[in-house]
Amino acid sequence: MLTIHAADELRYTWDDPEPVKDGAVAVQGVRVAATGSLTELQERFPGARVRRWPGVLGPARVHEGPLPDAPTPRERIHAVLKLGAVAVLEEYAGTPELRAAAERNDVVVLSRGRRTAIVDVGRADLAVFDGEGACIATVCAGRLVHRRR
């Protein structure tokens, strides 16, 4: 099923100088199917499920520091997802338990940080942030894994 994630503004990268107002990303499986305005994507994909978020939609982030404290490795990985990140650095995910929890949740373990961007047919890793910088929603490999209530 195709899902369109839409927000007040879409940024392809977090330093994008020309964000798309009322922008959206169409997600099919684990991949980005298309990007553009919500109106354009609804015309292109009639009947698609639309998730409308307040705030700014952009690429999910790489968590570049120690993982948040939590009782279990799964909860530590979930805490990262709640921050809008879908990747962690291997130096902070060094235990087999943390790596297994990351793998089960499609969180990428990287040897070093990287710049993130939303690209057509790229992996659908998205995050939505409000005006204060709090994460409203995280999409990891096409799945909605966090939403603030």
CSV table of C-alpha atoms in Angstrom, one decimal, residues 53-126:
chain,number,residue,atom,x,y,z
A,53,TRP,CA,1.7,16.1,10.0
A,54,PRO,CA,2.1,19.6,11.4
A,55,GLY,CA,5.7,20.9,11.0
A,56,VAL,CA,8.6,20.2,8.7
A,57,LEU,CA,9.1,16.9,7.0
A,58,GLY,CA,12.7,15.9,6.0
A,59,PRO,CA,15.2,13.1,6.0
A,60,ALA,CA,15.5,11.1,9.2
A,61,ARG,CA,18.7,11.8,11.0
A,62,VAL,CA,21.9,9.9,12.1
A,63,HIS,CA,22.2,9.7,15.9
A,64,GLU,CA,25.9,10.6,16.3
A,65,GLY,CA,26.3,10.2,20.1
A,66,PRO,CA,25.8,7.7,22.8
A,67,LEU,CA,22.4,6.0,22.7
A,68,PRO,CA,20.0,7.2,25.3
A,69,ASP,CA,19.9,5.2,28.6
A,70,ALA,CA,17.0,2.8,28.8
A,71,PRO,CA,16.5,-0.6,30.6
A,72,THR,CA,16.8,-2.7,27.4
A,73,PRO,CA,18.6,-2.5,24.1
A,74,ARG,CA,15.3,-2.4,22.3
A,75,GLU,CA,14.2,0.6,24.4
A,76,ARG,CA,17.5,2.3,23.7
A,77,ILE,CA,16.9,1.9,19.9
A,78,HIS,CA,13.3,3.1,20.3
A,79,ALA,CA,14.6,6.2,22.1
A,80,VAL,CA,16.7,7.0,19.1
A,81,LEU,CA,13.7,6.6,16.7
A,82,LYS,CA,11.8,9.0,18.9
A,83,LEU,CA,14.5,11.6,18.3
A,84,GLY,CA,13.9,11.3,14.5
A,85,ALA,CA,17.0,9.2,13.8
A,86,VAL,CA,17.1,5.9,11.9
A,87,ALA,CA,20.9,5.4,12.0
A,88,VAL,CA,23.5,5.2,14.7
A,89,LEU,CA,27.2,5.1,14.8
A,90,GLU,CA,28.8,1.7,15.4
A,91,GLU,CA,31.1,3.0,18.1
A,92,TYR,CA,27.9,3.6,20.2
A,93,ALA,CA,26.2,0.3,19.2
A,94,GLY,CA,29.1,-2.0,20.0
A,95,THR,CA,27.3,-4.8,21.8
A,96,PRO,CA,25.7,-7.7,20.1
A,97,GLU,CA,22.4,-6.9,21.9
A,98,LEU,CA,22.3,-3.3,20.6
A,99,ARG,CA,23.2,-4.4,17.0
A,100,ALA,CA,20.5,-7.1,17.1
A,101,ALA,CA,17.9,-4.6,18.3
A,102,ALA,CA,19.0,-2.1,15.6
A,103,GLU,CA,18.7,-4.8,12.9
A,104,ARG,CA,15.3,-5.9,14.1
A,105,ASN,CA,14.1,-2.3,13.8
A,106,ASP,CA,15.8,-1.6,10.5
A,107,VAL,CA,18.0,1.0,12.2
A,108,VAL,CA,21.3,1.3,10.2
A,109,VAL,CA,24.6,1.0,12.0
A,110,LEU,CA,27.2,3.2,10.3
A,111,SER,CA,31.0,3.3,10.7
A,112,ARG,CA,30.9,7.1,10.4
A,113,GLY,CA,28.3,9.9,10.1
A,114,ARG,CA,26.8,10.9,6.8
A,115,ARG,CA,24.6,13.5,5.3
A,116,THR,CA,21.0,12.5,4.9
A,117,ALA,CA,18.6,13.4,2.0
A,118,ILE,CA,15.3,12.4,0.6
A,119,VAL,CA,15.8,11.0,-2.9
A,120,ASP,CA,13.5,9.2,-5.4
A,121,VAL,CA,13.7,5.4,-5.0
A,122,GLY,CA,15.9,5.9,-1.9
A,123,ARG,CA,15.1,4.2,1.3
A,124,ALA,CA,12.1,5.9,2.9
A,125,ASP,CA,13.7,7.3,6.1
A,126,LEU,CA,11.7,10.4,7.1
